[in-house]
Coordinates of C-alpha atoms in Angstrom, one line a residue:
X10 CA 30.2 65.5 157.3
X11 CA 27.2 66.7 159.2
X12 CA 24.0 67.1 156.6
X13 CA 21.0 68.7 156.8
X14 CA 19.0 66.0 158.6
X15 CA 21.2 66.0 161.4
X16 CA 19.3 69.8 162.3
X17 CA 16.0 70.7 163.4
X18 CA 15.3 73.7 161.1
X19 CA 11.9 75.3 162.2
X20 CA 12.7 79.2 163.6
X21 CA 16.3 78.8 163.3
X22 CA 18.1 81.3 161.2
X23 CA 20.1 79.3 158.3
X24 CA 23.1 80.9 156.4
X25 CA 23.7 79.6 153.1
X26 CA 26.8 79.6 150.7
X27 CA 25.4 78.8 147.1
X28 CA 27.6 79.4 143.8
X29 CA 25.1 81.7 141.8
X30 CA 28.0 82.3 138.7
X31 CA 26.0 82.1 135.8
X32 CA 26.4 83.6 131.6
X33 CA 25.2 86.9 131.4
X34 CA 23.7 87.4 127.4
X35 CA 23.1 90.9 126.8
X36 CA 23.1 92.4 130.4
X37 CA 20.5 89.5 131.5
X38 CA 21.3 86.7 133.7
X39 CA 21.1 83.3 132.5
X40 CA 19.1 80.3 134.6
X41 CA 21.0 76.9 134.4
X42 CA 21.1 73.8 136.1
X43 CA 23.5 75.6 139.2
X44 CA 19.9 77.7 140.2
X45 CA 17.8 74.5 139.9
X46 CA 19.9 72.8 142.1
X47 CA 20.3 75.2 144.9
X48 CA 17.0 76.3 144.4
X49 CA 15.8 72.8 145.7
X50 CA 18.3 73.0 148.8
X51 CA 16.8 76.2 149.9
X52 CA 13.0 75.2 149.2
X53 CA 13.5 72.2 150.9
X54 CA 14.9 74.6 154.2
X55 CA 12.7 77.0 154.0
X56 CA 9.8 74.7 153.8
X57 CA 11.2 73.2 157.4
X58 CA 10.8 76.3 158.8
X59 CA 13.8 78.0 158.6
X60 CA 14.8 81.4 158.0
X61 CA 17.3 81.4 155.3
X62 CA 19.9 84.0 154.0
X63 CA 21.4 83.3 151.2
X64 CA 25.5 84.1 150.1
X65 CA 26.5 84.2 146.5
X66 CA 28.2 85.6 144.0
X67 CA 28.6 86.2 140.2
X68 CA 32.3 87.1 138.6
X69 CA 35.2 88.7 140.2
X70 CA 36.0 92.5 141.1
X71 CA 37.1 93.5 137.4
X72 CA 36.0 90.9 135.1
X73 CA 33.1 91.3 132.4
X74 CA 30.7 88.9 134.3
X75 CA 31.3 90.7 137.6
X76 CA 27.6 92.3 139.0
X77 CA 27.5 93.5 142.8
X78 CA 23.6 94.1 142.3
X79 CA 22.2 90.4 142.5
X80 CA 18.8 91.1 142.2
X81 CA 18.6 89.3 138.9
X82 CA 19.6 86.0 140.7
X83 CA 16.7 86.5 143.5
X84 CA 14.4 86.6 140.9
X85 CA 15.0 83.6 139.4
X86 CA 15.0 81.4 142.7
X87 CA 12.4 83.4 143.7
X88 CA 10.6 81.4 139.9
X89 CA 12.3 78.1 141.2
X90 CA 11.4 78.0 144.4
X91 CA 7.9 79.2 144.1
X92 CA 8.2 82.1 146.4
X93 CA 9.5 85.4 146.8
X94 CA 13.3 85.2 147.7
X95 CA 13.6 89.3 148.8
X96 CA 16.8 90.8 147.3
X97 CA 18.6 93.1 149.9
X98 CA 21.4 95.3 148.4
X99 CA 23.9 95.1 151.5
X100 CA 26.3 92.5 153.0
X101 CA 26.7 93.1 156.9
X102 CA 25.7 96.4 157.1
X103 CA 22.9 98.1 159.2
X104 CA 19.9 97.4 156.1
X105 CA 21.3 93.2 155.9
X106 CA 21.0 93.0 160.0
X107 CA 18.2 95.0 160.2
X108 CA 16.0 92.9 158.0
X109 CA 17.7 89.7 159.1
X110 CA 16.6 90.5 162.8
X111 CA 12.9 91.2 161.1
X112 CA 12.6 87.7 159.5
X113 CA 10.0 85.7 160.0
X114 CA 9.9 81.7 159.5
X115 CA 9.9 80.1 155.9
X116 CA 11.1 83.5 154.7
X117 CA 14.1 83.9 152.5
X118 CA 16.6 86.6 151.9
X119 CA 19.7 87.0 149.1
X120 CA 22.5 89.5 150.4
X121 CA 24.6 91.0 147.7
X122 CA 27.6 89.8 146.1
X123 CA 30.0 88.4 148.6
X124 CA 32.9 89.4 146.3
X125 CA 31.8 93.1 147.2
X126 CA 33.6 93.0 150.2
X127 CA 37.5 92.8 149.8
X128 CA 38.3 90.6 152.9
X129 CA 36.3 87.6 151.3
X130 CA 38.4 86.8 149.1
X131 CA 42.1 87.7 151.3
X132 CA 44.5 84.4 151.3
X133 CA 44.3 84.1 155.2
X134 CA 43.5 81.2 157.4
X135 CA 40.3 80.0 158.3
X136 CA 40.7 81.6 161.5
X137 CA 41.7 84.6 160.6
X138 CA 38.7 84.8 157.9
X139 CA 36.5 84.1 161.0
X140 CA 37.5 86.8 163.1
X141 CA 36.9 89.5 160.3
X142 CA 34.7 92.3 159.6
X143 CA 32.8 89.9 157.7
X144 CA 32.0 87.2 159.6
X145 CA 31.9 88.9 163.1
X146 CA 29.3 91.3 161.2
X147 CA 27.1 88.0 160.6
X148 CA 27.7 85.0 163.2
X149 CA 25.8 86.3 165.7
X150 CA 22.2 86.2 163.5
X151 CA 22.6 82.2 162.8
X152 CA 21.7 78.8 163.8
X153 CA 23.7 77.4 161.4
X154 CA 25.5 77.3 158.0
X155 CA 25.0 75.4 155.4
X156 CA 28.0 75.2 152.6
X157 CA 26.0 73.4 149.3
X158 CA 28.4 74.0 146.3
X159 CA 31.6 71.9 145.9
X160 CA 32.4 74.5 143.2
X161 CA 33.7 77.1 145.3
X162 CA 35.0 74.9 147.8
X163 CA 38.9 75.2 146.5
X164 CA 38.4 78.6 147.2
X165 CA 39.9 79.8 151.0
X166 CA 37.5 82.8 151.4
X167 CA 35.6 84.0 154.1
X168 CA 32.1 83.2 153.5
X169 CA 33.3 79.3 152.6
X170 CA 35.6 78.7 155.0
X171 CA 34.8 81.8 157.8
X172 CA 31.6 80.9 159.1
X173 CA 32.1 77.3 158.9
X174 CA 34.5 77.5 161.8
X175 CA 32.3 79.6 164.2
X176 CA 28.7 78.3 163.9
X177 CA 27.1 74.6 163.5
X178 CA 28.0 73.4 159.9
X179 CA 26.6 71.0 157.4
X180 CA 26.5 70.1 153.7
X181 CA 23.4 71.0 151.8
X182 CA 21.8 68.7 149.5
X183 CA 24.1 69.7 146.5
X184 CA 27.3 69.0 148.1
X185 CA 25.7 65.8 149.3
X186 CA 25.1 64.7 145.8
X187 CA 27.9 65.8 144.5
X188 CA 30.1 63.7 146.6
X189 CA 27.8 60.7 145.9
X190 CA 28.5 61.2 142.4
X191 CA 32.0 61.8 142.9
X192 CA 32.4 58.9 145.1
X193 CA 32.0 56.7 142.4
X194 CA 35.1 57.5 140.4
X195 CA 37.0 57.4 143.9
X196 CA 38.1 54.1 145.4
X197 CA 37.3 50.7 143.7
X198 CA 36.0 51.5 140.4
X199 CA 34.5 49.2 137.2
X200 CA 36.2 49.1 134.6
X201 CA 37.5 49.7 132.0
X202 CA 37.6 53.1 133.1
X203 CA 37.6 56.0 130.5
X204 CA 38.8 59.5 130.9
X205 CA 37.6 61.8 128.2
X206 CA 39.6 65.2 128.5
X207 CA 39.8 68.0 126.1
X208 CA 39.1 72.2 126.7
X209 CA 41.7 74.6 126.9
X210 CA 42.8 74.1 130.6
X211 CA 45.0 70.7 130.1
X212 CA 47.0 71.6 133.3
X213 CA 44.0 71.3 135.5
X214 CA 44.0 67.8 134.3
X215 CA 47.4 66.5 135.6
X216 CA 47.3 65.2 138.4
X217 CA 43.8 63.6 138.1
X218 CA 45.7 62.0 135.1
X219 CA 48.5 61.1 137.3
X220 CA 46.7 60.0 140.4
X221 CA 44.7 57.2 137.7
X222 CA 47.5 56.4 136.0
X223 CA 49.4 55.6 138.8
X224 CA 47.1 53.8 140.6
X225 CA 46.4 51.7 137.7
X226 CA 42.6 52.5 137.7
X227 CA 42.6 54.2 133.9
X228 CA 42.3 52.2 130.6
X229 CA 42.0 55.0 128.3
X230 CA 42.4 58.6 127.8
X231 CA 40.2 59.8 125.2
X232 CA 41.8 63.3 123.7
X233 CA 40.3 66.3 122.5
X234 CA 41.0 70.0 122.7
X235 CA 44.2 71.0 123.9
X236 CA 45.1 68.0 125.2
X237 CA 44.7 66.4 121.6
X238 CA 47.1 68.9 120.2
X239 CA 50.1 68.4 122.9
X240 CA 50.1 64.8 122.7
X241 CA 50.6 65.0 118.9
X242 CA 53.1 67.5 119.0
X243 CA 54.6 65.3 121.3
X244 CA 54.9 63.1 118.7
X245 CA 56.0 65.5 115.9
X246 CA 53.1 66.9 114.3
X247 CA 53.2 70.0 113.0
X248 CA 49.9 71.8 113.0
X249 CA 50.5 74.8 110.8
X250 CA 49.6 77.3 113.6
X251 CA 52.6 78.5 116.0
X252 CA 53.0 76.8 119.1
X253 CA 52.8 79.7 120.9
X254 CA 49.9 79.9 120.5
X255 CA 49.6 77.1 123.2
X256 CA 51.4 79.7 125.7
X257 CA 52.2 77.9 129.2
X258 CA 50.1 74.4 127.9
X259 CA 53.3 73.1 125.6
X260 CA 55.7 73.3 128.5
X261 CA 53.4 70.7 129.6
X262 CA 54.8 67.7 126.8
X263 CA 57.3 66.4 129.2
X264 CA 55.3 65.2 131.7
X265 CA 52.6 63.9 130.1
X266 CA 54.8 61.8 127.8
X267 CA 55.1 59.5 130.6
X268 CA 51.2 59.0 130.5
X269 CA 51.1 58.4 126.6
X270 CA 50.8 55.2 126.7
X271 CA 46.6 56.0 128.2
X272 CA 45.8 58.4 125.4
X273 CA 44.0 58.1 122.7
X274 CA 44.6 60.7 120.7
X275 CA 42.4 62.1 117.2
X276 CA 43.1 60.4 113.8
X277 CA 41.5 64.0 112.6
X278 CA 40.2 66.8 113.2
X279 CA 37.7 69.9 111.4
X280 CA 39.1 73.3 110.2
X281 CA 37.2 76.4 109.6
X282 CA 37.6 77.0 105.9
X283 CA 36.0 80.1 105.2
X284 CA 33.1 80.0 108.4
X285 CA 32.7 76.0 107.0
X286 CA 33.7 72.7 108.5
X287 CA 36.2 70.6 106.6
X288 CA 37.8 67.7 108.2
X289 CA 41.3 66.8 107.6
X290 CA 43.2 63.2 108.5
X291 CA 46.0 63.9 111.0
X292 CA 48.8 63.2 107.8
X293 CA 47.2 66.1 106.0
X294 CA 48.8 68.7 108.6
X295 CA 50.2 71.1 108.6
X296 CA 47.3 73.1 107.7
X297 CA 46.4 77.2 107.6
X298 CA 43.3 77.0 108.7
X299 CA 42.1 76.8 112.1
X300 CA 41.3 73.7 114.2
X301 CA 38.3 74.0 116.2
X302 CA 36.8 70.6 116.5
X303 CA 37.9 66.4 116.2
X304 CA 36.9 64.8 113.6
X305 CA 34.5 61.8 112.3
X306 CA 36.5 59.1 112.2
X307 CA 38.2 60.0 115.8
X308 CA 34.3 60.4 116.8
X309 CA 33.7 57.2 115.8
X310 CA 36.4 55.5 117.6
X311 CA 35.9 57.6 120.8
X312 CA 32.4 56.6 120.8
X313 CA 33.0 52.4 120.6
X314 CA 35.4 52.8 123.5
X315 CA 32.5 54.9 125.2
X316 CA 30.2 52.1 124.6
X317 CA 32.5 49.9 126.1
X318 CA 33.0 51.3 129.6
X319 CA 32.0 50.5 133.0
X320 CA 33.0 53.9 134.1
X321 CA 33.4 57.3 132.3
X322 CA 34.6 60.9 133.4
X323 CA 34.5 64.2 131.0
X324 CA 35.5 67.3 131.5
X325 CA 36.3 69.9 129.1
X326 CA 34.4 70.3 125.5
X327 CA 36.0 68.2 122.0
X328 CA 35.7 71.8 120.1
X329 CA 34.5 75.1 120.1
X330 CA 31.1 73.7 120.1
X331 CA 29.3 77.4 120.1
X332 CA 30.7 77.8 116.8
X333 CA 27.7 76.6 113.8
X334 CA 29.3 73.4 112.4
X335 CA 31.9 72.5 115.0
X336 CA 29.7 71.1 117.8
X337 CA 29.5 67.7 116.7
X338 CA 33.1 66.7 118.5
X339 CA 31.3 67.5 121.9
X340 CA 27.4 66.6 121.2
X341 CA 28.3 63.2 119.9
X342 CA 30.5 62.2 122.7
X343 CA 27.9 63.3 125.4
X344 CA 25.3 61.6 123.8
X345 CA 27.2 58.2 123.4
X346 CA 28.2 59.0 127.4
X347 CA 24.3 59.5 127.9
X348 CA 23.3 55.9 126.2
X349 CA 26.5 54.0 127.6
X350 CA 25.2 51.6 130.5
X351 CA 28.6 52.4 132.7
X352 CA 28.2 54.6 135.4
X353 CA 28.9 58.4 133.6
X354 CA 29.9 61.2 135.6
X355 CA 30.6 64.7 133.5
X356 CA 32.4 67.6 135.0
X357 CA 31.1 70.9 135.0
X358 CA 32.0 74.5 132.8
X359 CA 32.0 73.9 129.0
X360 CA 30.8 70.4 129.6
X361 CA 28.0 71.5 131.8
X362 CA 27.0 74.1 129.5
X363 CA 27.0 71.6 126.8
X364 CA 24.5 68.9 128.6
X365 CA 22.1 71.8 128.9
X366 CA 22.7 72.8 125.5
X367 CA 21.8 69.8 123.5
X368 CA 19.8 68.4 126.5
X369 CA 21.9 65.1 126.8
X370 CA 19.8 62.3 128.9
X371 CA 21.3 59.1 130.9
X372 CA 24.1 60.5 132.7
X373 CA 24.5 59.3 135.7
X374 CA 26.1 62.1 137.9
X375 CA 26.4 65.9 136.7
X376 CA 28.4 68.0 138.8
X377 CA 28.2 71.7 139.2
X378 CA 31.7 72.2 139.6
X379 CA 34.7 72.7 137.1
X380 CA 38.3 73.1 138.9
X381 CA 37.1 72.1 142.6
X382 CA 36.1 68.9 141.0
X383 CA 39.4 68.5 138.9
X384 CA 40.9 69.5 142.2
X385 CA 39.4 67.1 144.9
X386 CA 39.5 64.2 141.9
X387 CA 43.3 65.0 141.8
X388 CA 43.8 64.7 146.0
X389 CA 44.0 68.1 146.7
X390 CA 42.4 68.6 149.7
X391 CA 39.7 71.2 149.3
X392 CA 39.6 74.4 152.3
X393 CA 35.6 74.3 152.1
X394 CA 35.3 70.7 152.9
X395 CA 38.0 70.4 155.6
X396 CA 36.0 73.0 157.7
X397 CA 33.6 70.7 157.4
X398 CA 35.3 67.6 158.7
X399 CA 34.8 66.2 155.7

């Protein structure tokens, strides 16, 4: 993969796909480590020389976090970055060309929401997405692109795979970091290795599960969340809550069983008893309260295993940690990841938002990326970085 250094930047015109998806807390955008980031890749262009226009978006057409308007989001790279990043309400249209034409050196523009435009996000080829409205609107304008978020890069839409195949391409210094990180948990690693899974998305996990296991590179499967929950059904327990509750996840038990012999799975867990934590050993089920975190004793022995390891991997949260009293699953375990001398390397989502949350130090690598990561980690090959050559 080309990178940034392989370009001379000064007066050429730099398109850049960044992932600006962030919380949105009462109608107001929330900063987080995804801005930070970025916001160093596109200081570090524009103070080259270039002229940069940034791509981005935040939700999806029809969901709660969806905003078309990202003015919010220029604003706050415009704090990072330490200079105005100009907000221009259009896509490809006549105002977008019209003040891309007028830019001048070291000056930086955000477009609006890519997911505005209905061909971004079509199922089509790379090809095809580079012969749209879209990217025909744009190519034109640029030097070069510049792809800098792994996140999106399972995604096949046009302004991550599109313009990749039509003008000189690289990795910013995100994705450059990000497969550094990643690299570490790919190929020979130290062990033991340790894989700490829990959150409600336990499919995502199976074939990164699969993949170690079969290539004898996992020791142990630390489980919390759903995952915690199948394997002990698996086993027999009986929770107290319907399993239906577990929807799609429970036709799940059959193939993991055949990766039991990894997990490590809670000796208890915490209820919600009336808005309180009680914690209750694994023989005390079923139960008709609630579960919403792991308990002490399962902290305990997650964290000497932790302690332990050469290499470590999380994704997902232990709990529902933005509940008052059922955090502790999740902020122990990060912060025994944080002190452990093994190299640590924590997914991102729920686990990203929880590093920033109880500002957990010493890990080694923490990605920006949730399902591209579980994605790429499970062998998928990812649309965003085969454009790239990667």
């Amino acid at each position: 993969m080309k990178t940034l250094d392989d370009f001379k930047l000064k007066g050429k015109r730099v398109l850049i796909r960044i992932d600006l998806n962030a919380s949105i807390i009462n109608e107001k955008v929330q900063n987080s480590l995804r801005f930070k980031e970025h916001a160093k890749t596109i200081k570090g262009l524009s103070g080259k020389g270039g002229r940069i226009v940034v791509l981005g978006h935040q939700g999806k057409k029809g969901s709660k976090d969806y905003l078309e308007n990202l003015e919010q989001h220029a604003k706050i790279l415009s704090r990072l970055i330490g200079k105005k990043v100009k907000y221009v309400d259009d896509l490809f249209g006549k105002q977008a060309v019209g003040d891309i034409e007028g830019m001048k050196d070291c000056e930086i523009i955000l477009l609006k929401n890519v997911r505005s435009f209905r061909g971004e996000v079509e199922n089509i080829s790379a090809l095809k997405h580079s012969q749209g409205k879209f990217v025909k609107s744009l190519k034109r304008y640029f030097d070069l692109f510049v792809q800098d978020a792994l996140s999106i890069c399972h995604r096949n839409h046009a302004s991550v795979v599109g313009f990749a195949k039509v003008l000189p391409s690289c990795g910013g210094r995100v994705l450059e970091k990000e497969l550094e990180g990643i690299g570490k948990v790919e190929g020979k690693i130290k062990k033991p290795f340790v894989l700490v899974l829990g959150g409600r998305k336990t499919e995502d996990y199976l074939e990164v599960i699969k993949k170690y296991v079969k290539e004898g590179k996992v020791d142990y499967i630390l489980t919390t969340g759903f995952l915690s929950f199948l394997g002990h059904i698996s086993k027999g327990v009986d929770f107290g809550f319907k399993n239906k509750a577990l929807g799609n996840e429970l036709k799940l038990i059959s193939k993991l069983r055949k990766f039991e012999s990894k997990f490590v799975l809670p000796v208890d867990f915490a209820v919600d008893v009336k808005g309180g934590r009680k914690e209750l050993k694994i023989e005390e089920f079923p139960s008709k309260y609630d579960v919403l975190d792991i308990g002490s004793e399962s902290i305990r022995q997650y964290a000497k295993i932790i302690k332990n390891a050469k290499t470590i991997f999380v994704k997902g949260s232990a709990g529902n940690y933005e509940k008052r009293g059922f955090e502790k699953g999740t902020k122990m375990i990060l912060k025994e990841v944080g002190k452990s001398k093994g190299f640590s390397l924590v997914g991102g989502g729920d686990t990203l938002t929880g590093v920033e949350k109880y500002k957990i130090k010493g890990i080694n690598h923490v990605s920006l990326s949730g399902g591209a990561l579980l994605k790429y980690l499970g062998g998928e090959k990812l649309p965003g970085l085969e454009v790239l050559n990667v």
